[in-house]
């Protein structure tokens, strides 16, 4: 038999707990603040939006949090996911590096998002919630929550950024296949949406606007809560299931990563792959390079300010300290819709600020070039978001080639591109361009950051 | 822990051989005939189109044929595939039946097709072939061969039925992502294509026409061969890898299927799930019901004639005895493009004629209804082709409910619907209609069957 390319865990090997990095952070995360009072928010402030178990997880300092049995039972449908050694890509690059990737595209919705959609739906169900509202950009999150809702019999209302709603009818159809309702945002259903449309009837929307709409709808009804697909602590924690698996699989492979790469939009798939390793380091273990790769057109980690900001455009959410481009910032319409968010997860921002991780930004053409090279070598067409991680990993492998080093590179391939083929059509047709944010708009958005007395 | 829903094999458990039903057939398959002479074809007749190893497999009487190590190595990327117990679907149907499904959508191209694309590309590579031509309907086969070609560095030219080429730009983009060339058929590149266009410039194509184009191009160049994604004996044999796995997984589950269901276009995914069980029966083992489900708009098994016919429209292929609607028959444009073929695999036709399997035809609305019910229960959106198998399995489960029987039903979910969401959009939008073939056209096509002295 030839060289091994896949490392498979049994269901028995699937992690029984999520890893919570809060337990190991060298300094605590800055408090979440109430926008009115400037004081730290308490559980009661969040109760209209989230079930109590989620709120507890959001603030927990426990290192390990049990994955409930019914959630594990559903995880089993696609988990443990495979870890691959990218031998064919290594040969194509002629690199001495050993490249591994964790592949989350095998989930029902084709990305890592169900890892948190399922427990969020479960905890909501436990507390009697009948309906969950949410937002989605490219649609990975919306379709994942739609999937989870169908399993637990919870109605799902998804506010989908209008430009994606129009460009990605297949994603919408997937949500509807799972029985969810999908609404183009800004919509006329909410005050937030109507306010945006009054100012700009042609608004193509943004994640910040869609969050405002979903939060507003959830706050209005007692039987309705809100769910977020990234950014928050509990979401990042749910994603550690993938990194904990990858860690065991790397041990099976007998290799230990020197560099860990993930793409960052809100930060959840990146945290999923990185935090189990970072936690080990923070507890005195080996230090590894950890690289967050973000789009140059929406560069919160590399160009944003580490400051208190709103999570949404209408300023309905609490204030969190994060790397942000300003909640009024609207990135240009590049194809990785899942990375078009003005802020970054507070936990990821915090460890970046502590110098524990690196960040790097790429334009989209370089990412698609990497994605096509990957597809031709490995047989999997990545989502545009995942192409950022592929680019980052390939560049590390090329560096190893230049330096003659056989380092071990691990990256997270967070989803497949089956619903994003229009982007590839544009790329092959020469219609895809590198896009840049408007520097003036960024300056204005940063100037408009809320002033917070506590800072 | 709750009830098990997934049965996973290790890579070590993956079959080391394909199963060849030729060894166990109670009567031999009718010979393949040369259309000019009416005499059985020999290897030399097929050599311009296929590598010798494939020709050997096509006529082999060996029961087990080794899967070459390099092919197994590539299979490992997604194989063994999971077998699921559809417990949530069972609950939704409130049936005493136990429903299991084998899921082939986890392959890089999202269907069972790479199971044969990879060995076909491998054998071509071994014999120095530089380019392979093929046809594709919905695109599952074309993208699978494109994937396999990219792994072995073989150029792939795909003639895609024009109506699918236009309706499914994402499938085409997937082929191009793997580096293949995809041409709308009928094209101006071939005599066959030009002849069709001369008669009907607006022709939207058919699988029969696309096969003619691919065969013609392969016959023209020494370094070019042809590959077929279904129908032929070696293709069906390659697909038994999935049924052999399913059989072991059913043993793990401690259940034995009373009914086995698969959808049939050319017959390969059906043979893949059914033949390992049927072979056991033919060797004196248990008799099980085996049900082939086909589209009512292209009903070769239920309405076709068992007769010698051409595999293509331009009558370039040898004559094979099969259930056929006539090689000039063009089915209406229903959404399961992979099932729009005028003929049926000779092996499947043969066992049907021997009374060893049943056949059933459904219109498309009933299939989409079943597919959506399945998606909401099980989380996977099936391909329109696979919806036929889902419909068949659900109807068996509902029969069990009426009869109060807890039978075991196994079906093959041969692919996911990520590239077919337009069909679901049409279905949800009320735009999908049940289509019927033109009875007059069918009568004419059947009247035009070649007269074969040997019959």
mmCIF file of N, CA, C and O in Angstrom, chain A residues 1-3 5-6 8 11 69 73-74 76-79 84 88 108 147 150-151 169-170 173-174 176-179 372 375-381 416 418-419 421-422 424-425 428, chain B residues 1-3 5-6 8 11 69 72-74 76-79 84 88 108 147 150-151 169-170 173-174 176-179 375-381 416 418-419 421-422 424-425 428:
data_model
loop_
_atom_site.group_PDB
_atom_site.id
_atom_site.type_symbol
_atom_site.label_atom_id
_atom_site.label_comp_id
_atom_site.label_asym_id
_atom_site.label_seq_id
_atom_site.Cartn_x
_atom_site.Cartn_y
_atom_site.Cartn_z
ATOM 1 N N UNK A 1 0.850 -1.199 0.000
ATOM 2 C CA UNK A 1 0.000 0.000 0.000
ATOM 3 C C UNK A 1 0.887 1.252 0.000
ATOM 4 O O UNK A 1 1.928 1.301 0.630
ATOM 5 N N UNK A 2 0.426 2.236 -0.725
ATOM 6 C CA UNK A 2 1.200 3.480 -0.834
ATOM 7 C C UNK A 2 1.038 4.329 0.439
ATOM 8 O O UNK A 2 0.465 3.894 1.432
ATOM 9 N N UNK A 3 1.544 5.534 0.367
ATOM 10 C CA UNK A 3 1.548 6.424 1.533
ATOM 11 C C UNK A 3 0.146 6.819 1.968
ATOM 12 O O UNK A 3 -0.715 7.083 1.149
ATOM 13 N N UNK A 5 -2.971 8.915 3.107
ATOM 14 C CA UNK A 5 -3.404 10.289 2.833
ATOM 15 C C UNK A 5 -4.529 10.740 3.758
ATOM 16 O O UNK A 5 -4.841 11.907 3.835
ATOM 17 N N UNK A 6 -5.177 9.793 4.457
ATOM 18 C CA UNK A 6 -6.339 10.173 5.266
ATOM 19 C C UNK A 6 -6.200 9.605 6.663
ATOM 20 O O UNK A 6 -5.791 8.461 6.820
ATOM 21 N N UNK A 8 -8.452 8.852 9.963
ATOM 22 C CA UNK A 8 -9.854 8.735 10.319
ATOM 23 C C UNK A 8 -9.985 8.382 11.786
ATOM 24 O O UNK A 8 -9.325 7.463 12.263
ATOM 25 N N UNK A 11 -16.062 7.004 15.858
ATOM 26 C CA UNK A 11 -17.021 7.822 16.604
ATOM 27 C C UNK A 11 -16.666 7.861 18.088
ATOM 28 O O UNK A 11 -16.905 8.862 18.762
ATOM 29 N N UNK A 69 -25.257 14.673 24.898
ATOM 30 C CA UNK A 69 -25.421 13.454 24.103
ATOM 31 C C UNK A 69 -26.255 13.662 22.837
ATOM 32 O O UNK A 69 -25.869 13.170 21.771
ATOM 33 N N UNK A 73 -24.886 12.892 19.107
ATOM 34 C CA UNK A 73 -25.616 11.965 18.236
ATOM 35 C C UNK A 73 -25.785 12.578 16.836
ATOM 36 O O UNK A 73 -25.642 11.878 15.825
ATOM 37 N N UNK A 74 -26.061 13.868 16.792
ATOM 38 C CA UNK A 74 -26.211 14.523 15.479
ATOM 39 C C UNK A 74 -24.847 14.777 14.846
ATOM 40 O O UNK A 74 -24.670 14.578 13.643
ATOM 41 N N UNK A 76 -22.437 12.927 14.922
ATOM 42 C CA UNK A 76 -21.992 11.655 14.345
ATOM 43 C C UNK A 76 -22.376 11.513 12.881
ATOM 44 O O UNK A 76 -21.791 10.700 12.174
ATOM 45 N N UNK A 77 -23.402 12.244 12.468
ATOM 46 C CA UNK A 77 -23.810 12.104 11.072
ATOM 47 C C UNK A 77 -22.635 12.394 10.127
ATOM 48 O O UNK A 77 -22.506 11.767 9.094
ATOM 49 N N UNK A 78 -21.797 13.372 10.472
ATOM 50 C CA UNK A 78 -20.670 13.701 9.603
ATOM 51 C C UNK A 78 -19.333 13.744 10.329
ATOM 52 O O UNK A 78 -18.281 13.811 9.703
ATOM 53 N N UNK A 79 -19.345 13.705 11.634
ATOM 54 C CA UNK A 79 -18.126 13.734 12.419
ATOM 55 C C UNK A 79 -17.746 12.335 12.882
ATOM 56 O O UNK A 79 -18.615 11.492 12.947
ATOM 57 N N UNK A 84 -6.596 15.144 6.133
ATOM 58 C CA UNK A 84 -5.846 14.657 4.973
ATOM 59 C C UNK A 84 -4.405 15.145 4.988
ATOM 60 O O UNK A 84 -4.133 16.286 5.390
ATOM 61 N N UNK A 88 -0.499 15.108 -2.843
ATOM 62 C CA UNK A 88 -0.489 15.496 -4.257
ATOM 63 C C UNK A 88 -0.194 16.991 -4.402
ATOM 64 O O UNK A 88 0.492 17.409 -5.323
ATOM 65 N N UNK A 108 -23.577 18.293 6.385
ATOM 66 C CA UNK A 108 -24.749 18.416 5.500
ATOM 67 C C UNK A 108 -24.814 19.746 4.761
ATOM 68 O O UNK A 108 -25.238 19.789 3.615
ATOM 69 N N UNK A 147 -30.666 23.671 8.748
ATOM 70 C CA UNK A 147 -30.495 22.227 8.962
ATOM 71 C C UNK A 147 -30.779 21.863 10.425
ATOM 72 O O UNK A 147 -31.585 20.971 10.718
ATOM 73 N N UNK A 150 -34.414 22.167 11.418
ATOM 74 C CA UNK A 150 -35.279 21.087 10.914
ATOM 75 C C UNK A 150 -35.180 19.851 11.802
ATOM 76 O O UNK A 150 -36.154 19.121 11.975
ATOM 77 N N UNK A 151 -34.020 19.629 12.394
ATOM 78 C CA UNK A 151 -33.852 18.445 13.252
ATOM 79 C C UNK A 151 -34.621 18.567 14.562
ATOM 80 O O UNK A 151 -35.089 17.584 15.116
ATOM 81 N N UNK A 169 -28.786 32.048 -5.358
ATOM 82 C CA UNK A 169 -30.124 31.467 -5.194
ATOM 83 C C UNK A 169 -30.079 30.018 -4.718
ATOM 84 O O UNK A 169 -31.021 29.545 -4.082
ATOM 85 N N UNK A 170 -28.977 29.323 -4.990
ATOM 86 C CA UNK A 170 -28.885 27.921 -4.566
ATOM 87 C C UNK A 170 -28.801 27.810 -3.054
ATOM 88 O O UNK A 170 -29.336 26.875 -2.456
ATOM 89 N N UNK A 173 -32.185 28.234 -1.746
ATOM 90 C CA UNK A 173 -32.971 27.021 -1.984
ATOM 91 C C UNK A 173 -32.595 25.935 -0.981
ATOM 92 O O UNK A 173 -33.454 25.165 -0.533
ATOM 93 N N UNK A 174 -31.318 25.884 -0.606
ATOM 94 C CA UNK A 174 -30.898 24.895 0.388
ATOM 95 C C UNK A 174 -31.592 25.168 1.724
ATOM 96 O O UNK A 174 -32.109 24.259 2.372
ATOM 97 N N UNK A 176 -34.394 26.677 2.153
ATOM 98 C CA UNK A 176 -35.815 26.345 2.007
ATOM 99 C C UNK A 176 -36.023 24.830 1.964
ATOM 100 O O UNK A 176 -37.052 24.326 2.426
ATOM 101 N N UNK A 177 -35.054 24.113 1.434
ATOM 102 C CA UNK A 177 -35.151 22.651 1.459
ATOM 103 C C UNK A 177 -35.227 22.149 2.896
ATOM 104 O O UNK A 177 -35.885 21.155 3.181
ATOM 105 N N UNK A 178 -34.544 22.842 3.786
ATOM 106 C CA UNK A 178 -34.588 22.465 5.208
ATOM 107 C C UNK A 178 -35.801 23.076 5.921
ATOM 108 O O UNK A 178 -35.940 22.921 7.129
ATOM 109 N N UNK A 179 -36.615 23.818 5.173
ATOM 110 C CA UNK A 179 -37.840 24.353 5.757
ATOM 111 C C UNK A 179 -37.705 25.734 6.368
ATOM 112 O O UNK A 179 -38.641 26.213 7.012
ATOM 113 N N UNK A 372 -7.779 26.868 -7.092
ATOM 114 C CA UNK A 372 -7.805 26.037 -8.301
ATOM 115 C C UNK A 372 -6.617 25.071 -8.289
ATOM 116 O O UNK A 372 -6.758 23.893 -8.638
ATOM 117 N N UNK A 375 -7.661 22.381 -5.956
ATOM 118 C CA UNK A 375 -8.691 21.505 -6.523
ATOM 119 C C UNK A 375 -8.078 20.496 -7.487
ATOM 120 O O UNK A 375 -8.436 19.322 -7.481
ATOM 121 N N UNK A 376 -7.159 20.965 -8.309
ATOM 122 C CA UNK A 376 -6.568 20.074 -9.313
ATOM 123 C C UNK A 376 -5.650 19.037 -8.677
ATOM 124 O O UNK A 376 -5.479 17.945 -9.209
ATOM 125 N N UNK A 377 -5.071 19.370 -7.532
ATOM 126 C CA UNK A 377 -4.199 18.406 -6.855
ATOM 127 C C UNK A 377 -4.991 17.496 -5.928
ATOM 128 O O UNK A 377 -4.789 16.287 -5.905
ATOM 129 N N UNK A 378 -5.909 18.057 -5.171
ATOM 130 C CA UNK A 378 -6.546 17.308 -4.091
ATOM 131 C C UNK A 378 -7.979 16.879 -4.399
ATOM 132 O O UNK A 378 -8.568 16.088 -3.656
ATOM 133 N N UNK A 379 -8.565 17.414 -5.470
ATOM 134 C CA UNK A 379 -9.894 16.951 -5.873
ATOM 135 C C UNK A 379 -11.055 17.648 -5.205
ATOM 136 O O UNK A 379 -12.198 17.366 -5.507
ATOM 137 N N UNK A 380 -10.780 18.562 -4.295
ATOM 138 C CA UNK A 380 -11.849 19.276 -3.590
ATOM 139 C C UNK A 380 -11.817 20.746 -4.001
ATOM 140 O O UNK A 380 -10.768 21.385 -3.934
ATOM 141 N N UNK A 381 -12.966 21.278 -4.433
ATOM 142 C CA UNK A 381 -13.056 22.699 -4.777
ATOM 143 C C UNK A 381 -13.451 23.461 -3.517
ATOM 144 O O UNK A 381 -14.554 23.281 -3.003
ATOM 145 N N UNK A 416 -16.637 23.398 1.309
ATOM 146 C CA UNK A 416 -16.508 23.243 -0.141
ATOM 147 C C UNK A 416 -17.182 24.407 -0.872
ATOM 148 O O UNK A 416 -17.955 25.154 -0.277
ATOM 149 N N UNK A 418 -19.297 24.225 -3.565
ATOM 150 C CA UNK A 418 -20.375 23.819 -4.486
ATOM 151 C C UNK A 418 -21.411 24.906 -4.706
ATOM 152 O O UNK A 418 -22.030 24.961 -5.757
ATOM 153 N N UNK A 419 -21.635 25.741 -3.703
ATOM 154 C CA UNK A 419 -22.652 26.783 -3.828
ATOM 155 C C UNK A 419 -22.036 28.115 -4.257
ATOM 156 O O UNK A 419 -22.699 29.135 -4.237
ATOM 157 N N UNK A 421 -19.937 28.382 -7.125
ATOM 158 C CA UNK A 421 -19.263 28.155 -8.400
ATOM 159 C C UNK A 421 -19.330 29.383 -9.307
ATOM 160 O O UNK A 421 -18.512 29.525 -10.212
ATOM 161 N N UNK A 422 -20.277 30.286 -9.042
ATOM 162 C CA UNK A 422 -20.318 31.506 -9.855
ATOM 163 C C UNK A 422 -18.995 32.262 -9.714
ATOM 164 O O UNK A 422 -18.500 32.850 -10.678
ATOM 165 N N UNK A 424 -16.103 30.934 -9.296
ATOM 166 C CA UNK A 424 -15.114 30.250 -10.145
ATOM 167 C C UNK A 424 -15.384 30.549 -11.616
ATOM 168 O O UNK A 424 -14.442 30.702 -12.409
ATOM 169 N N UNK A 425 -16.670 30.618 -11.992
ATOM 170 C CA UNK A 425 -17.009 30.979 -13.377
ATOM 171 C C UNK A 425 -16.419 32.355 -13.686
ATOM 172 O O UNK A 425 -15.787 32.558 -14.726
ATOM 173 N N UNK A 428 -12.547 32.008 -13.952
ATOM 174 C CA UNK A 428 -12.100 31.420 -15.221
ATOM 175 C C UNK A 428 -12.382 32.369 -16.383
ATOM 176 O O UNK A 428 -11.653 32.380 -17.375
ATOM 177 N N UNK B 1 -25.594 6.787 25.553
ATOM 178 C CA UNK B 1 -25.622 7.215 24.145
ATOM 179 C C UNK B 1 -26.891 6.704 23.475
ATOM 180 O O UNK B 1 -27.346 5.593 23.731
ATOM 181 N N UNK B 2 -27.425 7.522 22.593
ATOM 182 C CA UNK B 2 -28.678 7.178 21.912
ATOM 183 C C UNK B 2 -28.425 6.159 20.794
ATOM 184 O O UNK B 2 -27.328 5.641 20.641
ATOM 185 N N UNK B 3 -29.451 5.903 20.040
ATOM 186 C CA UNK B 3 -29.382 4.881 18.985
ATOM 187 C C UNK B 3 -28.391 5.247 17.892
ATOM 188 O O UNK B 3 -28.295 6.395 17.477
ATOM 189 N N UNK B 5 -26.762 5.790 14.353
ATOM 190 C CA UNK B 5 -27.300 6.208 13.061
ATOM 191 C C UNK B 5 -26.297 6.018 11.926
ATOM 192 O O UNK B 5 -26.648 6.086 10.769
ATOM 193 N N UNK B 6 -25.025 5.793 12.258
ATOM 194 C CA UNK B 6 -24.020 5.713 11.196
ATOM 195 C C UNK B 6 -23.164 4.475 11.400
ATOM 196 O O UNK B 6 -22.769 4.185 12.528
ATOM 197 N N UNK B 8 -19.633 2.899 10.168
ATOM 198 C CA UNK B 8 -18.404 3.335 9.525
ATOM 199 C C UNK B 8 -17.443 2.178 9.402
ATOM 200 O O UNK B 8 -17.202 1.461 10.366
ATOM 201 N N UNK B 11 -10.500 2.016 6.714
ATOM 202 C CA UNK B 11 -9.903 1.847 5.389
ATOM 203 C C UNK B 11 -9.485 0.400 5.153
ATOM 204 O O UNK B 11 -9.529 -0.098 4.040
ATOM 205 N N UNK B 69 -3.773 -1.115 -6.330
ATOM 206 C CA UNK B 69 -3.395 -0.302 -5.170
ATOM 207 C C UNK B 69 -3.492 1.208 -5.405
ATOM 208 O O UNK B 69 -4.003 1.929 -4.543
ATOM 209 N N UNK B 72 -7.103 2.094 -5.073
ATOM 210 C CA UNK B 72 -7.548 2.055 -3.665
ATOM 211 C C UNK B 72 -7.033 3.282 -2.910
ATOM 212 O O UNK B 72 -7.742 3.880 -2.103
ATOM 213 N N UNK B 73 -5.802 3.644 -3.203
ATOM 214 C CA UNK B 73 -5.202 4.812 -2.550
ATOM 215 C C UNK B 73 -6.056 6.066 -2.789
ATOM 216 O O UNK B 73 -6.264 6.873 -1.882
ATOM 217 N N UNK B 74 -6.571 6.202 -4.006
ATOM 218 C CA UNK B 74 -7.419 7.371 -4.307
ATOM 219 C C UNK B 74 -8.820 7.180 -3.726
ATOM 220 O O UNK B 74 -9.391 8.119 -3.169
ATOM 221 N N UNK B 76 -9.508 5.909 -1.055
ATOM 222 C CA UNK B 76 -9.426 6.224 0.376
ATOM 223 C C UNK B 76 -9.760 7.675 0.689
ATOM 224 O O UNK B 76 -10.095 8.001 1.813
ATOM 225 N N UNK B 77 -9.621 8.529 -0.324
ATOM 226 C CA UNK B 77 -9.911 9.937 -0.042
ATOM 227 C C UNK B 77 -11.332 10.103 0.494
ATOM 228 O O UNK B 77 -11.576 10.940 1.351
ATOM 229 N N UNK B 78 -12.280 9.331 -0.017
ATOM 230 C CA UNK B 78 -13.665 9.466 0.455
ATOM 231 C C UNK B 78 -14.307 8.133 0.856
ATOM 232 O O UNK B 78 -15.378 8.107 1.440
ATOM 233 N N UNK B 79 -13.651 7.039 0.560
ATOM 234 C CA UNK B 79 -14.190 5.725 0.888
ATOM 235 C C UNK B 79 -13.499 5.192 2.152
ATOM 236 O O UNK B 79 -12.400 5.613 2.440
ATOM 237 N N UNK B 84 -26.061 4.913 6.647
ATOM 238 C CA UNK B 84 -26.869 5.514 7.707
ATOM 239 C C UNK B 84 -28.151 4.730 7.964
ATOM 240 O O UNK B 84 -28.759 4.206 7.027
ATOM 241 N N UNK B 88 -34.535 9.314 11.750
ATOM 242 C CA UNK B 88 -35.410 10.493 11.770
ATOM 243 C C UNK B 88 -36.466 10.394 10.677
ATOM 244 O O UNK B 88 -37.608 10.797 10.867
ATOM 245 N N UNK B 108 -15.534 13.537 -4.023
ATOM 246 C CA UNK B 108 -15.173 14.896 -4.444
ATOM 247 C C UNK B 108 -16.174 15.517 -5.422
ATOM 248 O O UNK B 108 -16.436 16.702 -5.369
ATOM 249 N N UNK B 147 -12.228 15.072 -12.465
ATOM 250 C CA UNK B 147 -11.492 14.867 -11.215
ATOM 251 C C UNK B 147 -10.414 13.794 -11.405
ATOM 252 O O UNK B 147 -9.235 14.007 -11.104
ATOM 253 N N UNK B 150 -7.532 14.854 -13.599
ATOM 254 C CA UNK B 150 -6.592 15.791 -12.956
ATOM 255 C C UNK B 150 -5.589 15.032 -12.086
ATOM 256 O O UNK B 150 -4.440 15.436 -11.955
ATOM 257 N N UNK B 151 -6.010 13.907 -11.507
ATOM 258 C CA UNK B 151 -5.113 13.144 -10.643
ATOM 259 C C UNK B 151 -4.017 12.445 -11.431
ATOM 260 O O UNK B 151 -2.900 12.275 -10.942
ATOM 261 N N UNK B 169 -24.579 25.709 -15.193
ATOM 262 C CA UNK B 169 -23.243 26.294 -15.355
ATOM 263 C C UNK B 169 -22.291 25.921 -14.221
ATOM 264 O O UNK B 169 -21.078 25.910 -14.406
ATOM 265 N N UNK B 170 -22.846 25.582 -13.050
ATOM 266 C CA UNK B 170 -21.981 25.244 -11.921
ATOM 267 C C UNK B 170 -21.263 23.919 -12.171
ATOM 268 O O UNK B 170 -20.116 23.735 -11.768
ATOM 269 N N UNK B 173 -18.468 24.580 -14.440
ATOM 270 C CA UNK B 173 -17.377 25.247 -13.715
ATOM 271 C C UNK B 173 -16.603 24.245 -12.863
ATOM 272 O O UNK B 173 -15.382 24.346 -12.720
ATOM 273 N N UNK B 174 -17.299 23.259 -12.319
ATOM 274 C CA UNK B 174 -16.614 22.236 -11.526
ATOM 275 C C UNK B 174 -15.641 21.457 -12.421
ATOM 276 O O UNK B 174 -14.487 21.230 -12.046
ATOM 277 N N UNK B 176 -14.240 22.516 -15.113
ATOM 278 C CA UNK B 176 -13.135 23.408 -15.447
ATOM 279 C C UNK B 176 -12.203 23.619 -14.257
ATOM 280 O O UNK B 176 -10.995 23.783 -14.432
ATOM 281 N N UNK B 177 -12.767 23.578 -13.065
ATOM 282 C CA UNK B 177 -11.910 23.671 -11.874
ATOM 283 C C UNK B 177 -10.924 22.520 -11.839
ATOM 284 O O UNK B 177 -9.795 22.662 -11.375
ATOM 285 N N UNK B 178 -11.349 21.363 -12.328
ATOM 286 C CA UNK B 178 -10.453 20.200 -12.390
ATOM 287 C C UNK B 178 -9.592 20.206 -13.647
ATOM 288 O O UNK B 178 -8.855 19.259 -13.898
ATOM 289 N N UNK B 179 -9.736 21.242 -14.470
ATOM 290 C CA UNK B 179 -8.870 21.368 -15.640
ATOM 291 C C UNK B 179 -9.414 20.721 -16.907
ATOM 292 O O UNK B 179 -8.705 20.648 -17.917
ATOM 293 N N UNK B 375 -34.742 15.421 3.025
ATOM 294 C CA UNK B 375 -33.809 16.489 3.424
ATOM 295 C C UNK B 375 -34.164 17.031 4.805
ATOM 296 O O UNK B 375 -33.289 17.270 5.628
ATOM 297 N N UNK B 376 -35.460 17.218 5.053
ATOM 298 C CA UNK B 376 -35.867 17.804 6.337
ATOM 299 C C UNK B 376 -35.679 16.820 7.485
ATOM 300 O O UNK B 376 -35.490 17.223 8.634
ATOM 301 N N UNK B 377 -35.722 15.529 7.177
ATOM 302 C CA UNK B 377 -35.529 14.530 8.236
ATOM 303 C C UNK B 377 -34.053 14.194 8.420
ATOM 304 O O UNK B 377 -33.561 14.123 9.538
ATOM 305 N N UNK B 378 -33.339 14.012 7.327
ATOM 306 C CA UNK B 378 -31.986 13.454 7.392
ATOM 307 C C UNK B 378 -30.890 14.500 7.171
ATOM 308 O O UNK B 378 -29.704 14.213 7.354
ATOM 309 N N UNK B 379 -31.257 15.687 6.694
ATOM 310 C CA UNK B 379 -30.264 16.759 6.576
ATOM 311 C C UNK B 379 -29.495 16.777 5.270
ATOM 312 O O UNK B 379 -28.674 17.653 5.060
ATOM 313 N N UNK B 380 -29.743 15.824 4.398
ATOM 314 C CA UNK B 380 -29.027 15.764 3.118
ATOM 315 C C UNK B 380 -30.019 16.035 1.990
ATOM 316 O O UNK B 380 -31.065 15.393 1.914
ATOM 317 N N UNK B 381 -29.681 16.992 1.112
ATOM 318 C CA UNK B 381 -30.525 17.279 -0.047
ATOM 319 C C UNK B 381 -30.056 16.386 -1.201
ATOM 320 O O UNK B 381 -28.939 16.534 -1.686
ATOM 321 N N UNK B 416 -25.515 13.979 -3.869
ATOM 322 C CA UNK B 416 -26.199 15.142 -3.294
ATOM 323 C C UNK B 416 -26.671 16.087 -4.400
ATOM 324 O O UNK B 416 -26.253 15.956 -5.551
ATOM 325 N N UNK B 418 -26.333 19.484 -4.567
ATOM 326 C CA UNK B 418 -25.786 20.844 -4.488
ATOM 327 C C UNK B 418 -25.729 21.537 -5.842
ATOM 328 O O UNK B 418 -25.796 22.756 -5.910
ATOM 329 N N UNK B 419 -25.537 20.763 -6.909
ATOM 330 C CA UNK B 419 -25.427 21.370 -8.231
ATOM 331 C C UNK B 419 -26.766 21.358 -8.972
ATOM 332 O O UNK B 419 -26.831 21.675 -10.144
ATOM 333 N N UNK B 421 -29.741 22.678 -7.496
ATOM 334 C CA UNK B 421 -30.694 23.414 -6.670
ATOM 335 C C UNK B 421 -31.716 24.166 -7.518
ATOM 336 O O UNK B 421 -32.789 24.499 -7.026
ATOM 337 N N UNK B 422 -31.397 24.420 -8.793
ATOM 338 C CA UNK B 422 -32.394 25.081 -9.645
ATOM 339 C C UNK B 422 -33.659 24.222 -9.702
ATOM 340 O O UNK B 422 -34.776 24.751 -9.737
ATOM 341 N N UNK B 424 -34.822 22.385 -7.324
ATOM 342 C CA UNK B 424 -35.555 22.612 -6.076
ATOM 343 C C UNK B 424 -36.213 23.995 -6.075
ATOM 344 O O UNK B 424 -37.313 24.171 -5.565
ATOM 345 N N UNK B 425 -35.501 24.968 -6.653
ATOM 346 C CA UNK B 425 -36.101 26.312 -6.768
ATOM 347 C C UNK B 425 -37.384 26.215 -7.582
ATOM 348 O O UNK B 425 -38.426 26.758 -7.198
ATOM 349 N N UNK B 428 -40.075 24.405 -5.424
ATOM 350 C CA UNK B 428 -40.676 25.272 -4.395
ATOM 351 C C UNK B 428 -41.518 26.377 -5.023
ATOM 352 O O UNK B 428 -42.501 26.826 -4.450
#
